[in-house]
Amino acid sequence: MDSRTGKAIRLGRILRPETGCAVVVAASHGVMSGPPSGLKTRGEIESVFTQLRSADGVMVSPGMIPLVEKTWVGRDRPGFVLHLDWKNHARSIYTPGKDGRSEGVLAQLADISEVAACGIDAVMTYMYLGQKDTALEQAEIARNVRIARDCERHGIALIIEPRSALEGIDPDALSAKVMSMYCRIAADIGADLVKALWPGSVEDFAAVTSTCYTPVLLAGGAGGEDLHSTLQLAADAMQAGAKGVMFGRRIFRAQQPASVLRALHAVVHEKQSVEQASLLLE
């Protein structure tokens, strides 16, 4: 018996085997910044989650699981992704550090053995680099290495979202050069998928995906009110070599999340144009 088989099975529940791509919904924002628009109340959470069945994966925080566990029960359901971390980087309320900025701290929310027992397919962890305090960077590397080895032992897929600790301070924090460095570090540590922010252009994102041999999923970031721009962002990411998207607010804040998912599937899996996919929003 080999845990690599378990990891392959779990990863195949997120990346569609026929395309090698995925559309994952990130719905775990509350654990870091409080109730987000679109998922503020129990009723809103339950309503949105009834429209997420077609997603390739849905990510939640540990406390949300009992509320929405039926999302993953049964055949033809999304992959089960757990947001493994809490962080306080650049939080808008009770902002940490001087002037609301600090190099940030993180905490792990669950043990990987507990994750395996719960039937979860993948976990997502952050990896912040570039801190002025080098001990913080060392701790982040050590933490992610430990999680990667634990995931290997238990056959759990690992998604790492590498970030610059100097976002908002260093104008180069989202440059292709910096992102290529930290995405490659994430892959070399053992990430099965890397989640990355948009650096600003197809050319810059292509420089990131081409130097990261692990599949890269684009993070949604802020925005999402304009659904056409959401589809265009996904199309640009695919053109740049991404293997899909991991969007949150761009999906769960929409009036019809299921329609947004249909359109994103058309872009990511079927390689339809933005204009063609937009017809599925109606």
C-alpha atoms as a printed R data frame, in Angstrom:
    type eleno elety resid chain resno       x      y       z
1   ATOM     1    CA   MET     A     1   0.000  0.000   0.000
2   ATOM     2    CA   ASP     A     2   1.444  3.346  -1.073
3   ATOM     3    CA   SER     A     3   0.254  6.776   0.087
4   ATOM     4    CA   ARG     A     4   1.181  8.130  -3.340
5   ATOM     5    CA   THR     A     5  -1.849  6.277  -4.702
6   ATOM     6    CA   GLY     A     6  -4.068  8.082  -2.215
7   ATOM     7    CA   LYS     A     7  -2.589 11.410  -3.233
8   ATOM     8    CA   ALA     A     8  -3.086 10.630  -6.936
9   ATOM     9    CA   ILE     A     9  -6.732  9.710  -6.333
10  ATOM    10    CA   ARG     A    10  -7.377 12.832  -4.266
11  ATOM    11    CA   LEU     A    11  -5.597 15.127  -6.699
12  ATOM    12    CA   GLY     A    12  -7.659 13.591  -9.522
13  ATOM    13    CA   ARG     A    13 -10.802 14.735  -7.743
14  ATOM    14    CA   ILE     A    14  -9.647 18.321  -8.163
15  ATOM    15    CA   LEU     A    15  -7.755 18.377 -11.468
16  ATOM    16    CA   ARG     A    16 -10.024 16.796 -14.067
17  ATOM    17    CA   PRO     A    17  -8.087 13.874 -15.565
18  ATOM    18    CA   GLU     A    18  -9.369 14.603 -19.073
19  ATOM    19    CA   THR     A    19  -8.107 18.224 -19.070
20  ATOM    20    CA   GLY     A    20  -5.584 18.403 -16.230
21  ATOM    21    CA   CYS     A    21  -7.280 21.628 -15.147
22  ATOM    22    CA   ALA     A    22  -9.563 22.809 -12.345
23  ATOM    23    CA   VAL     A    23 -12.015 25.480 -11.263
24  ATOM    24    CA   VAL     A    24 -11.864 25.663  -7.477
25  ATOM    25    CA   VAL     A    25 -14.059 27.861  -5.279
26  ATOM    26    CA   ALA     A    26 -12.307 29.435  -2.291
27  ATOM    27    CA   ALA     A    27 -14.982 30.086   0.331
28  ATOM    28    CA   SER     A    28 -12.880 30.312   3.487
29  ATOM    29    CA   HIS     A    29 -12.231 34.050   3.757
30  ATOM    30    CA   GLY     A    30 -14.036 34.437   7.088
31  ATOM    31    CA   VAL     A    31 -11.346 32.694   9.127
32  ATOM    32    CA   MET     A    32  -8.881 35.457   8.268
33  ATOM    33    CA   SER     A    33 -10.924 38.625   7.958
34  ATOM    34    CA   GLY     A    34 -14.408 38.012   9.331
35  ATOM    35    CA   PRO     A    35 -17.683 37.595   7.427
36  ATOM    36    CA   PRO     A    36 -17.236 38.351   3.713
37  ATOM    37    CA   SER     A    37 -19.910 39.831   1.490
38  ATOM    38    CA   GLY     A    38 -21.902 36.965   0.017
39  ATOM    39    CA   LEU     A    39 -21.160 34.592   2.907
40  ATOM    40    CA   LYS     A    40 -22.010 36.767   5.887
41  ATOM    41    CA   THR     A    41 -24.795 34.720   7.433
42  ATOM    42    CA   ARG     A    42 -25.574 31.042   7.850
43  ATOM    43    CA   GLY     A    43 -28.407 31.463   5.367
44  ATOM    44    CA   GLU     A    44 -26.143 33.043   2.754
45  ATOM    45    CA   ILE     A    45 -23.558 30.276   3.195
46  ATOM    46    CA   GLU     A    46 -26.160 27.538   2.777
47  ATOM    47    CA   SER     A    47 -27.720 29.279  -0.234
48  ATOM    48    CA   VAL     A    48 -24.405 29.769  -2.045
49  ATOM    49    CA   PHE     A    49 -23.227 26.231  -1.380
50  ATOM    50    CA   THR     A    50 -26.294 24.773  -3.066
51  ATOM    51    CA   GLN     A    51 -24.905 26.320  -6.288
52  ATOM    52    CA   LEU     A    52 -21.346 25.002  -6.031
53  ATOM    53    CA   ARG     A    53 -21.904 21.369  -6.937
54  ATOM    54    CA   SER     A    54 -20.331 21.714 -10.392
55  ATOM    55    CA   ALA     A    55 -17.053 23.120  -9.030
56  ATOM    56    CA   ASP     A    56 -13.987 20.912  -9.345
57  ATOM    57    CA   GLY     A    57 -13.140 21.769  -5.760
58  ATOM    58    CA   VAL     A    58 -14.540 23.838  -2.898
59  ATOM    59    CA   MET     A    59 -12.335 25.147  -0.083
60  ATOM    60    CA   VAL     A    60 -13.637 25.867   3.414
61  ATOM    61    CA   SER     A    61 -12.238 26.466   6.888
62  ATOM    62    CA   PRO     A    62 -12.505 23.716   9.537
63  ATOM    63    CA   GLY     A    63 -15.491 25.202  11.375
64  ATOM    64    CA   MET     A    64 -17.588 25.389   8.206
65  ATOM    65    CA   ILE     A    65 -17.419 21.648   7.536
66  ATOM    66    CA   PRO     A    66 -20.418 20.505   9.672
67  ATOM    67    CA   LEU     A    67 -22.568 23.247   8.142
68  ATOM    68    CA   VAL     A    68 -21.901 22.323   4.506
69  ATOM    69    CA   GLU     A    69 -20.556 18.748   4.580
70  ATOM    70    CA   LYS     A    70 -23.276 17.511   2.223
71  ATOM    71    CA   THR     A    71 -21.480 19.495  -0.500
72  ATOM    72    CA   TRP     A    72 -18.962 16.639  -0.797
73  ATOM    73    CA   VAL     A    73 -21.142 13.603   0.000
74  ATOM    74    CA   GLY     A    74 -22.107 11.423  -2.972
75  ATOM    75    CA   ARG     A    75 -20.944 10.917  -6.524
76  ATOM    76    CA   ASP     A    76 -20.069 13.715  -8.954
77  ATOM    77    CA   ARG     A    77 -19.294 16.143  -6.150
78  ATOM    78    CA   PRO     A    78 -16.518 18.746  -5.856
79  ATOM    79    CA   GLY     A    79 -13.114 17.914  -4.458
80  ATOM    80    CA   PHE     A    80 -12.904 18.644  -0.723
81  ATOM    81    CA   VAL     A    81 -10.270 21.292   0.056
82  ATOM    82    CA   LEU     A    82  -9.423 22.575   3.533
83  ATOM    83    CA   HIS     A    83  -8.002 26.015   4.209
84  ATOM    84    CA   LEU     A    84  -5.297 24.931   6.631
85  ATOM    85    CA   ASP     A    85  -4.045 28.341   7.790
86  ATOM    86    CA   TRP     A    86  -5.063 31.423   9.680
87  ATOM    87    CA   LYS     A    87  -3.068 34.590   8.977
88  ATOM    88    CA   ASN     A    88  -3.201 38.268   9.900
89  ATOM    89    CA   HIS     A    89  -1.300 39.779   6.972
90  ATOM    90    CA   ALA     A    90  -2.861 43.087   5.796
91  ATOM    91    CA   ARG     A    91  -6.146 42.543   7.639
92  ATOM    92    CA   SER     A    92  -8.518 45.523   7.380
93  ATOM    93    CA   ILE     A    93  -9.937 45.339  10.951
94  ATOM    94    CA   TYR     A    94  -7.634 45.299  13.989
95  ATOM    95    CA   THR     A    95  -4.803 45.642  11.538
96  ATOM    96    CA   PRO     A    96  -1.573 44.165  12.889
97  ATOM    97    CA   GLY     A    97   1.617 46.104  13.363
98  ATOM    98    CA   LYS     A    98   2.502 49.721  12.739
99  ATOM    99    CA   ASP     A    99   0.128 51.501  10.337
100 ATOM   100    CA   GLY     A   100  -1.766 48.282   9.790
101 ATOM   101    CA   ARG     A   101   1.217 46.523   8.311
102 ATOM   102    CA   SER     A   102   3.446 43.888   9.778
103 ATOM   103    CA   GLU     A   103   5.417 40.936   8.532
104 ATOM   104    CA   GLY     A   104   2.528 38.804   9.730
105 ATOM   105    CA   VAL     A   105   2.089 35.576  11.615
106 ATOM   106    CA   LEU     A   106   0.286 32.345  10.739
107 ATOM   107    CA   ALA     A   107  -1.214 29.385  12.582
108 ATOM   108    CA   GLN     A   108  -2.141 25.889  11.406
109 ATOM   109    CA   LEU     A   109  -5.807 25.057  12.015
110 ATOM   110    CA   ALA     A   110  -5.754 21.258  11.817
111 ATOM   111    CA   ASP     A   111  -3.409 18.304  11.975
112 ATOM   112    CA   ILE     A   112  -2.985 16.369   8.726
113 ATOM   113    CA   SER     A   113  -4.030 13.117  10.409
114 ATOM   114    CA   GLU     A   114  -7.327 14.813  11.316
115 ATOM   115    CA   VAL     A   115  -7.639 16.033   7.729
116 ATOM   116    CA   ALA     A   116  -7.217 12.484   6.404
117 ATOM   117    CA   ALA     A   117  -9.805 11.118   8.842
118 ATOM   118    CA   CYS     A   118 -12.287 13.755   7.653
119 ATOM   119    CA   GLY     A   119 -12.021 12.602   4.030
120 ATOM   120    CA   ILE     A   120 -10.460 15.819   2.749
121 ATOM   121    CA   ASP     A   121  -8.746 15.668  -0.639
122 ATOM   122    CA   ALA     A   122  -6.359 18.616  -0.355
123 ATOM   123    CA   VAL     A   123  -5.199 21.317   2.008
124 ATOM   124    CA   MET     A   124  -4.059 24.832   1.173
125 ATOM   125    CA   THR     A   125  -1.345 26.582   3.112
126 ATOM   126    CA   TYR     A   126   0.307 29.955   2.685
127 ATOM   127    CA   MET     A   127   4.057 30.435   2.407
128 ATOM   128    CA   TYR     A   128   5.191 34.006   3.043
129 ATOM   129    CA   LEU     A   129   8.730 34.932   2.020
130 ATOM   130    CA   GLY     A   130  10.845 38.085   2.023
131 ATOM   131    CA   GLN     A   131  10.367 39.126   5.650
132 ATOM   132    CA   LYS     A   132  12.897 41.559   7.018
133 ATOM   133    CA   ASP     A   133  13.137 39.273  10.043
134 ATOM   134    CA   THR     A   134  14.868 36.262   8.520
135 ATOM   135    CA   ALA     A   135  13.707 34.045  11.398
136 ATOM   136    CA   LEU     A   136  10.132 34.508  10.159
137 ATOM   137    CA   GLU     A   137  11.090 33.352   6.680
138 ATOM   138    CA   GLN     A   138  12.950 30.350   8.069
139 ATOM   139    CA   ALA     A   139   9.896 29.435  10.160
140 ATOM   140    CA   GLU     A   140   7.645 29.634   7.099
141 ATOM   141    CA   ILE     A   141   9.886 27.307   5.108
142 ATOM   142    CA   ALA     A   142  10.134 24.843   7.993
143 ATOM   143    CA   ARG     A   143   6.364 24.943   8.547
144 ATOM   144    CA   ASN     A   144   5.566 24.260   4.906
145 ATOM   145    CA   VAL     A   145   8.163 21.491   4.685
146 ATOM   146    CA   ARG     A   146   6.598 19.762   7.689
147 ATOM   147    CA   ILE     A   147   3.116 20.053   6.164
148 ATOM   148    CA   ALA     A   148   4.389 18.719   2.819
149 ATOM   149    CA   ARG     A   149   5.951 15.652   4.444
150 ATOM   150    CA   ASP     A   150   2.802 15.055   6.541
151 ATOM   151    CA   CYS     A   151   0.673 15.256   3.387
152 ATOM   152    CA   GLU     A   152   2.944 12.725   1.675
153 ATOM   153    CA   ARG     A   153   2.584 10.287   4.566
154 ATOM   154    CA   HIS     A   154  -1.198 10.560   4.596
155 ATOM   155    CA   GLY     A   155  -1.778 10.766   0.827
156 ATOM   156    CA   ILE     A   156  -3.275 14.271   0.981
157 ATOM   157    CA   ALA     A   157  -2.794 16.696  -1.918
158 ATOM   158    CA   LEU     A   158  -1.042 19.948  -1.014
159 ATOM   159    CA   ILE     A   159  -1.769 23.395  -2.434
160 ATOM   160    CA   ILE     A   160   0.711 26.108  -1.476
161 ATOM   161    CA   GLU     A   161  -0.052 29.785  -2.009
162 ATOM   162    CA   PRO     A   162   3.330 31.531  -1.858
163 ATOM   163    CA   ARG     A   163   3.262 35.262  -1.163
164 ATOM   164    CA   SER     A   164   5.597 38.153  -0.534
165 ATOM   165    CA   ALA     A   165   5.516 39.449   3.028
166 ATOM   166    CA   LEU     A   166   6.185 42.895   1.541
167 ATOM   167    CA   GLU     A   167   3.046 43.151  -0.613
168 ATOM   168    CA   GLY     A   168   1.797 46.723  -0.430
169 ATOM   169    CA   ILE     A   169   5.283 47.971   0.436
170 ATOM   170    CA   ASP     A   170   7.591 46.633  -2.246
171 ATOM   171    CA   PRO     A   171   6.458 47.513  -5.790
172 ATOM   172    CA   ASP     A   172   8.271 44.404  -7.059
173 ATOM   173    CA   ALA     A   173   6.407 42.016  -4.744
174 ATOM   174    CA   LEU     A   174   4.202 40.851  -7.631
175 ATOM   175    CA   SER     A   175   6.839 41.022 -10.334
176 ATOM   176    CA   ALA     A   176   7.462 37.989 -12.506
177 ATOM   177    CA   LYS     A   177  10.977 37.700 -11.057
178 ATOM   178    CA   VAL     A   178   9.796 37.555  -7.442
179 ATOM   179    CA   MET     A   179   6.783 35.352  -8.181
180 ATOM   180    CA   SER     A   180   8.869 32.915 -10.230
181 ATOM   181    CA   MET     A   181  11.198 32.570  -7.246
182 ATOM   182    CA   TYR     A   182   8.592 31.832  -4.627
183 ATOM   183    CA   CYS     A   183   6.380 29.642  -6.851
184 ATOM   184    CA   ARG     A   184   9.383 27.493  -7.730
185 ATOM   185    CA   ILE     A   185  10.315 27.234  -4.041
186 ATOM   186    CA   ALA     A   186   6.771 26.026  -3.325
187 ATOM   187    CA   ALA     A   187   7.086 23.363  -6.024
188 ATOM   188    CA   ASP     A   188  10.493 22.225  -4.804
189 ATOM   189    CA   ILE     A   189   9.204 21.939  -1.240
190 ATOM   190    CA   GLY     A   190   6.560 19.509  -2.485
191 ATOM   191    CA   ALA     A   191   3.400 21.373  -3.485
192 ATOM   192    CA   ASP     A   192   1.083 19.407  -5.775
193 ATOM   193    CA   LEU     A   193  -0.572 22.653  -6.892
194 ATOM   194    CA   VAL     A   194   0.591 26.245  -6.583
195 ATOM   195    CA   LYS     A   195  -1.912 29.065  -6.196
196 ATOM   196    CA   ALA     A   196  -0.590 32.392  -7.483
197 ATOM   197    CA   LEU     A   197  -1.746 35.981  -7.739
198 ATOM   198    CA   TRP     A   198  -2.035 37.806 -11.061
199 ATOM   199    CA   PRO     A   199   1.173 39.764 -11.737
200 ATOM   200    CA   GLY     A   200  -0.466 42.129 -14.198
201 ATOM   201    CA   SER     A   201   0.003 40.662 -17.650
202 ATOM   202    CA   VAL     A   202  -0.129 37.441 -19.649
203 ATOM   203    CA   GLU     A   203   3.588 37.715 -20.344
204 ATOM   204    CA   ASP     A   204   4.535 38.034 -16.674
205 ATOM   205    CA   PHE     A   205   2.253 35.174 -15.622
206 ATOM   206    CA   ALA     A   206   3.669 33.008 -18.409
207 ATOM   207    CA   ALA     A   207   7.131 33.627 -16.960
208 ATOM   208    CA   VAL     A   208   5.839 32.273 -13.636
209 ATOM   209    CA   THR     A   209   4.027 29.191 -14.972
210 ATOM   210    CA   SER     A   210   6.889 28.242 -17.305
211 ATOM   211    CA   THR     A   211   9.378 28.069 -14.438
212 ATOM   212    CA   CYS     A   212   7.064 26.234 -12.016
213 ATOM   213    CA   TYR     A   213   6.756 22.596 -13.070
214 ATOM   214    CA   THR     A   214   3.880 22.117 -10.609
215 ATOM   215    CA   PRO     A   215   0.436 23.101 -12.007
216 ATOM   216    CA   VAL     A   216  -0.420 26.718 -11.215
217 ATOM   217    CA   LEU     A   217  -3.933 27.926 -10.366
218 ATOM   218    CA   LEU     A   218  -4.690 31.634 -10.574
219 ATOM   219    CA   ALA     A   219  -6.015 33.322  -7.422
220 ATOM   220    CA   GLY     A   220  -9.009 35.587  -7.910
221 ATOM   221    CA   GLY     A   221  -7.895 38.515  -5.788
222 ATOM   222    CA   ALA     A   222 -10.177 41.479  -5.258
223 ATOM   223    CA   GLY     A   223 -12.986 42.418  -7.607
224 ATOM   224    CA   GLY     A   224 -15.565 40.309  -9.326
225 ATOM   225    CA   GLU     A   225 -18.479 42.674  -9.754
226 ATOM   226    CA   ASP     A   226 -17.916 42.611 -13.518
227 ATOM   227    CA   LEU     A   227 -18.396 38.977 -14.546
228 ATOM   228    CA   HIS     A   228 -16.938 39.609 -17.994
229 ATOM   229    CA   SER     A   229 -13.663 40.697 -16.376
230 ATOM   230    CA   THR     A   230 -13.676 37.516 -14.315
231 ATOM   231    CA   LEU     A   231 -13.930 35.403 -17.445
232 ATOM   232    CA   GLN     A   232 -11.275 37.499 -19.178
233 ATOM   233    CA   LEU     A   233  -8.916 37.026 -16.237
234 ATOM   234    CA   ALA     A   234  -9.440 33.259 -16.386
235 ATOM   235    CA   ALA     A   235  -8.850 33.238 -20.145
236 ATOM   236    CA   ASP     A   236  -5.676 35.294 -19.772
237 ATOM   237    CA   ALA     A   237  -4.420 32.899 -17.099
238 ATOM   238    CA   MET     A   238  -5.044 29.886 -19.322
239 ATOM   239    CA   GLN     A   239  -3.263 31.616 -22.205
240 ATOM   240    CA   ALA     A   240  -0.312 32.137 -19.861
241 ATOM   241    CA   GLY     A   241  -0.085 28.441 -19.017
242 ATOM   242    CA   ALA     A   242  -2.201 28.149 -15.873
243 ATOM   243    CA   LYS     A   243  -4.024 24.913 -15.141
244 ATOM   244    CA   GLY     A   244  -7.126 26.647 -13.902
245 ATOM   245    CA   VAL     A   245  -8.385 29.134 -11.348
246 ATOM   246    CA   MET     A   246  -9.041 29.256  -7.631
247 ATOM   247    CA   PHE     A   247 -11.596 32.050  -7.311
248 ATOM   248    CA   GLY     A   248 -13.595 33.062  -4.265
249 ATOM   249    CA   ARG     A   249 -15.366 36.410  -4.199
250 ATOM   250    CA   ARG     A   250 -15.651 36.403  -7.987
251 ATOM   251    CA   ILE     A   251 -17.938 33.382  -7.630
252 ATOM   252    CA   PHE     A   252 -19.698 33.449  -4.264
253 ATOM   253    CA   ARG     A   253 -20.636 37.145  -4.441
254 ATOM   254    CA   ALA     A   254 -22.339 36.690  -7.805
255 ATOM   255    CA   GLN     A   255 -26.137 36.601  -7.974
256 ATOM   256    CA   GLN     A   256 -25.940 33.198  -9.679
257 ATOM   257    CA   PRO     A   257 -22.725 31.390  -8.645
258 ATOM   258    CA   ALA     A   258 -23.752 28.305 -10.633
259 ATOM   259    CA   SER     A   259 -23.855 30.358 -13.846
260 ATOM   260    CA   VAL     A   260 -20.408 31.805 -13.171
261 ATOM   261    CA   LEU     A   261 -19.075 28.283 -12.635
262 ATOM   262    CA   ARG     A   262 -20.585 27.107 -15.937
263 ATOM   263    CA   ALA     A   263 -18.914 29.973 -17.765
264 ATOM   264    CA   LEU     A   264 -15.558 29.387 -16.050
265 ATOM   265    CA   HIS     A   265 -15.698 25.682 -16.931
266 ATOM   266    CA   ALA     A   266 -16.235 26.694 -20.559
267 ATOM   267    CA   VAL     A   267 -13.095 28.856 -20.472
268 ATOM   268    CA   VAL     A   268 -10.884 26.535 -18.426
269 ATOM   269    CA   HIS     A   269 -11.902 23.071 -19.623
270 ATOM   270    CA   GLU     A   270 -13.423 23.677 -23.044
271 ATOM   271    CA   LYS     A   271 -11.112 26.529 -24.129
272 ATOM   272    CA   GLN     A   272 -14.081 28.596 -25.232
273 ATOM   273    CA   SER     A   273 -13.644 32.313 -25.868
274 ATOM   274    CA   VAL     A   274 -14.793 34.847 -23.322
275 ATOM   275    CA   GLU     A   275 -17.569 35.880 -25.694
276 ATOM   276    CA   GLN     A   276 -18.828 32.294 -26.006
277 ATOM   277    CA   ALA     A   277 -18.589 31.660 -22.271
278 ATOM   278    CA   SER     A   278 -20.389 34.903 -21.488
279 ATOM   279    CA   LEU     A   279 -23.547 33.480 -23.064
280 ATOM   280    CA   LEU     A   280 -23.700 30.986 -20.183
281 ATOM   281    CA   LEU     A   281 -24.101 33.824 -17.699
282 ATOM   282    CA   GLU     A   282 -27.564 34.655 -18.992
